[in-house]
């Protein structure tokens, strides 16, 4: 359980993702916190402790890429793993070019998520 101190923050407007993904992250040995919007994350005390961010691309209000740009100003250096249901082939390369660690298509496998997390927090 060497990941226990690492906080993974999940931002997704889908309640089922906000409920299930933190449970999976805890099974992987991380601490996890879910937020329903980018605005909620930005006003939280957890932002400063976040070791990695799992971020939905398409959300009402502030989108995932909007939040990525805001965090580059406020809290640079937080690795971001995007998750999306969008089947746009140009999206993943664009997000990676902007600095994301990975962009996973929903539904993604646990193995793919864990691999992206290991890259994000350990540089694997």
PDB file of C-alpha atoms in Angstrom:
ATOM      1  CA  UNK A   1       0.000   0.000   0.000  1.00  0.00           C
ATOM      2  CA  UNK A   2       2.783   2.423  -0.850  1.00  0.00           C
ATOM      3  CA  UNK A   3       0.351   4.652  -2.778  1.00  0.00           C
ATOM      4  CA  UNK A   4      -1.756   5.467   0.311  1.00  0.00           C
ATOM      5  CA  UNK A   5      -0.483   9.002   0.784  1.00  0.00           C
ATOM      6  CA  UNK A   6      -1.044   9.925  -2.858  1.00  0.00           C
ATOM      7  CA  UNK A   7      -4.360  11.707  -3.431  1.00  0.00           C
ATOM      8  CA  UNK A   8      -6.006  11.097  -6.794  1.00  0.00           C
ATOM      9  CA  UNK A   9      -8.769  13.611  -7.495  1.00  0.00           C
ATOM     10  CA  UNK A  10     -11.550  12.616  -9.897  1.00  0.00           C
ATOM     11  CA  UNK A  11     -13.573  15.325 -11.678  1.00  0.00           C
ATOM     12  CA  UNK A  12     -16.598  14.032 -13.586  1.00  0.00           C
ATOM     13  CA  UNK A  13     -20.179  15.240 -13.906  1.00  0.00           C
ATOM     14  CA  UNK A  14     -21.372  11.599 -14.102  1.00  0.00           C
ATOM     15  CA  UNK A  15     -22.414  10.492 -10.618  1.00  0.00           C
ATOM     16  CA  UNK A  16     -21.799   6.796 -11.363  1.00  0.00           C
ATOM     17  CA  UNK A  17     -18.153   7.578 -12.246  1.00  0.00           C
ATOM     18  CA  UNK A  18     -17.766   9.726  -9.112  1.00  0.00           C
ATOM     19  CA  UNK A  19     -19.012   6.807  -7.010  1.00  0.00           C
ATOM     20  CA  UNK A  20     -17.223   3.874  -8.679  1.00  0.00           C
ATOM     21  CA  UNK A  21     -13.850   5.303  -9.713  1.00  0.00           C
ATOM     22  CA  UNK A  22     -12.719   6.398  -6.212  1.00  0.00           C
ATOM     23  CA  UNK A  23     -13.517   2.882  -4.937  1.00  0.00           C
ATOM     24  CA  UNK A  24     -11.308   1.397  -7.651  1.00  0.00           C
ATOM     25  CA  UNK A  25      -8.527   3.875  -6.867  1.00  0.00           C
ATOM     26  CA  UNK A  26      -8.682   2.872  -3.198  1.00  0.00           C
ATOM     27  CA  UNK A  27      -8.377  -0.798  -4.267  1.00  0.00           C
ATOM     28  CA  UNK A  28      -5.195   0.246  -6.105  1.00  0.00           C
ATOM     29  CA  UNK A  29      -3.950   1.708  -2.809  1.00  0.00           C
ATOM     30  CA  UNK A  30      -4.495   5.418  -3.425  1.00  0.00           C
ATOM     31  CA  UNK A  31      -6.466   7.978  -1.484  1.00  0.00           C
ATOM     32  CA  UNK A  32      -9.265   9.314  -3.699  1.00  0.00           C
ATOM     33  CA  UNK A  33     -11.679  12.235  -3.725  1.00  0.00           C
ATOM     34  CA  UNK A  34     -14.388  12.948  -6.305  1.00  0.00           C
ATOM     35  CA  UNK A  35     -15.666  16.305  -7.527  1.00  0.00           C
ATOM     36  CA  UNK A  36     -18.676  17.033  -9.747  1.00  0.00           C
ATOM     37  CA  UNK A  37     -17.073  19.992 -11.533  1.00  0.00           C
ATOM     38  CA  UNK A  38     -13.825  21.797 -12.174  1.00  0.00           C
ATOM     39  CA  UNK A  39     -15.121  24.730 -10.173  1.00  0.00           C
ATOM     40  CA  UNK A  40     -15.689  22.442  -7.161  1.00  0.00           C
ATOM     41  CA  UNK A  41     -12.101  21.162  -7.358  1.00  0.00           C
ATOM     42  CA  UNK A  42     -10.644  24.657  -7.719  1.00  0.00           C
ATOM     43  CA  UNK A  43     -12.356  25.824  -4.504  1.00  0.00           C
ATOM     44  CA  UNK A  44     -11.459  22.704  -2.504  1.00  0.00           C
ATOM     45  CA  UNK A  45      -8.690  22.303   0.030  1.00  0.00           C
ATOM     46  CA  UNK A  46      -7.775  18.986  -1.649  1.00  0.00           C
ATOM     47  CA  UNK A  47      -6.393  20.712  -4.755  1.00  0.00           C
ATOM     48  CA  UNK A  48      -3.044  21.442  -3.095  1.00  0.00           C
ATOM     49  CA  UNK A  49      -2.668  17.782  -2.014  1.00  0.00           C
ATOM     50  CA  UNK A  50      -3.665  16.269  -5.364  1.00  0.00           C
ATOM     51  CA  UNK A  51      -0.923  14.027  -6.819  1.00  0.00           C
ATOM     52  CA  UNK A  52      -2.844  13.210 -10.000  1.00  0.00           C
ATOM     53  CA  UNK A  53      -6.105  14.282 -11.585  1.00  0.00           C
ATOM     54  CA  UNK A  54      -8.511  12.035 -13.475  1.00  0.00           C
ATOM     55  CA  UNK A  55     -10.582  14.438 -15.499  1.00  0.00           C
ATOM     56  CA  UNK A  56     -13.613  14.043 -17.742  1.00  0.00           C
ATOM     57  CA  UNK A  57     -13.296  15.910 -21.028  1.00  0.00           C
ATOM     58  CA  UNK A  58     -16.915  16.964 -21.600  1.00  0.00           C
ATOM     59  CA  UNK A  59     -18.671  18.551 -18.627  1.00  0.00           C
ATOM     60  CA  UNK A  60     -21.201  21.359 -18.366  1.00  0.00           C
ATOM     61  CA  UNK A  61     -19.649  24.717 -17.509  1.00  0.00           C
ATOM     62  CA  UNK A  62     -15.894  24.285 -17.189  1.00  0.00           C
ATOM     63  CA  UNK A  63     -14.756  21.463 -19.492  1.00  0.00           C
ATOM     64  CA  UNK A  64     -11.795  19.204 -18.756  1.00  0.00           C
ATOM     65  CA  UNK A  65      -9.488  21.112 -21.131  1.00  0.00           C
ATOM     66  CA  UNK A  66     -10.684  24.413 -19.562  1.00  0.00           C
ATOM     67  CA  UNK A  67      -9.719  23.070 -16.133  1.00  0.00           C
ATOM     68  CA  UNK A  68      -6.366  21.864 -17.510  1.00  0.00           C
ATOM     69  CA  UNK A  69      -5.604  25.413 -18.706  1.00  0.00           C
ATOM     70  CA  UNK A  70      -6.669  26.925 -15.373  1.00  0.00           C
ATOM     71  CA  UNK A  71      -4.538  24.453 -13.401  1.00  0.00           C
ATOM     72  CA  UNK A  72      -1.503  25.258 -15.555  1.00  0.00           C
ATOM     73  CA  UNK A  73      -1.756  28.754 -14.067  1.00  0.00           C
ATOM     74  CA  UNK A  74      -2.875  27.982 -10.496  1.00  0.00           C
ATOM     75  CA  UNK A  75      -1.336  24.611  -9.684  1.00  0.00           C
ATOM     76  CA  UNK A  76       1.174  23.650 -12.372  1.00  0.00           C
ATOM     77  CA  UNK A  77       2.654  20.196 -12.372  1.00  0.00           C
ATOM     78  CA  UNK A  78      -0.379  18.067 -11.485  1.00  0.00           C
ATOM     79  CA  UNK A  79      -0.400  15.118 -13.904  1.00  0.00           C
ATOM     80  CA  UNK A  80      -3.737  14.767 -15.700  1.00  0.00           C
ATOM     81  CA  UNK A  81      -5.363  11.621 -17.051  1.00  0.00           C
ATOM     82  CA  UNK A  82      -8.375  12.465 -19.193  1.00  0.00           C
ATOM     83  CA  UNK A  83     -11.331  10.115 -19.541  1.00  0.00           C
ATOM     84  CA  UNK A  84     -13.956  10.538 -22.221  1.00  0.00           C
ATOM     85  CA  UNK A  85     -16.847   8.879 -24.013  1.00  0.00           C
ATOM     86  CA  UNK A  86     -16.211  11.040 -27.102  1.00  0.00           C
ATOM     87  CA  UNK A  87     -15.173   9.032 -30.142  1.00  0.00           C
ATOM     88  CA  UNK A  88     -13.283  11.942 -31.708  1.00  0.00           C
ATOM     89  CA  UNK A  89      -9.982  10.641 -33.124  1.00  0.00           C
ATOM     90  CA  UNK A  90      -8.355  14.084 -32.949  1.00  0.00           C
ATOM     91  CA  UNK A  91      -9.086  14.510 -29.238  1.00  0.00           C
ATOM     92  CA  UNK A  92      -6.464  12.203 -27.676  1.00  0.00           C
ATOM     93  CA  UNK A  93      -3.467  13.552 -29.654  1.00  0.00           C
ATOM     94  CA  UNK A  94      -4.583  17.119 -28.933  1.00  0.00           C
ATOM     95  CA  UNK A  95      -4.878  16.510 -25.163  1.00  0.00           C
ATOM     96  CA  UNK A  96      -1.536  14.695 -25.005  1.00  0.00           C
ATOM     97  CA  UNK A  97       0.100  17.567 -26.865  1.00  0.00           C
ATOM     98  CA  UNK A  98      -1.299  19.936 -24.220  1.00  0.00           C
ATOM     99  CA  UNK A  99       0.460  17.908 -21.507  1.00  0.00           C
ATOM    100  CA  UNK A 100      -1.959  15.175 -20.442  1.00  0.00           C
ATOM    101  CA  UNK A 101      -0.392  11.880 -19.349  1.00  0.00           C
ATOM    102  CA  UNK A 102      -3.113   9.820 -21.045  1.00  0.00           C
ATOM    103  CA  UNK A 103      -6.614  10.021 -22.507  1.00  0.00           C
ATOM    104  CA  UNK A 104      -8.672   6.889 -21.888  1.00  0.00           C
ATOM    105  CA  UNK A 105     -11.872   6.094 -23.746  1.00  0.00           C
ATOM    106  CA  UNK A 106     -14.835   5.088 -21.557  1.00  0.00           C
ATOM    107  CA  UNK A 107     -15.276   2.290 -20.715  1.00  0.00           C
ATOM    108  CA  UNK A 108     -11.577   1.790 -20.002  1.00  0.00           C
ATOM    109  CA  UNK A 109      -9.907  -1.229 -18.427  1.00  0.00           C
ATOM    110  CA  UNK A 110      -8.558  -1.256 -14.885  1.00  0.00           C
ATOM    111  CA  UNK A 111      -5.168  -2.251 -16.300  1.00  0.00           C
ATOM    112  CA  UNK A 112      -5.061   0.776 -18.628  1.00  0.00           C
ATOM    113  CA  UNK A 113      -6.023   3.095 -15.779  1.00  0.00           C
ATOM    114  CA  UNK A 114      -3.407   1.632 -13.429  1.00  0.00           C
ATOM    115  CA  UNK A 115      -0.731   1.919 -16.130  1.00  0.00           C
ATOM    116  CA  UNK A 116      -1.620   5.597 -16.672  1.00  0.00           C
ATOM    117  CA  UNK A 117      -1.600   6.229 -12.899  1.00  0.00           C
ATOM    118  CA  UNK A 118       1.825   4.616 -12.536  1.00  0.00           C
ATOM    119  CA  UNK A 119       3.126   6.820 -15.343  1.00  0.00           C
ATOM    120  CA  UNK A 120       1.586   9.886 -13.725  1.00  0.00           C
ATOM    121  CA  UNK A 121       2.793   9.397 -10.167  1.00  0.00           C
ATOM    122  CA  UNK A 122       6.017   7.472 -10.645  1.00  0.00           C
ATOM    123  CA  UNK A 123       7.072   8.357 -14.155  1.00  0.00           C
ATOM    124  CA  UNK A 124       6.898   4.685 -15.285  1.00  0.00           C
TER     125      UNK A 124
END
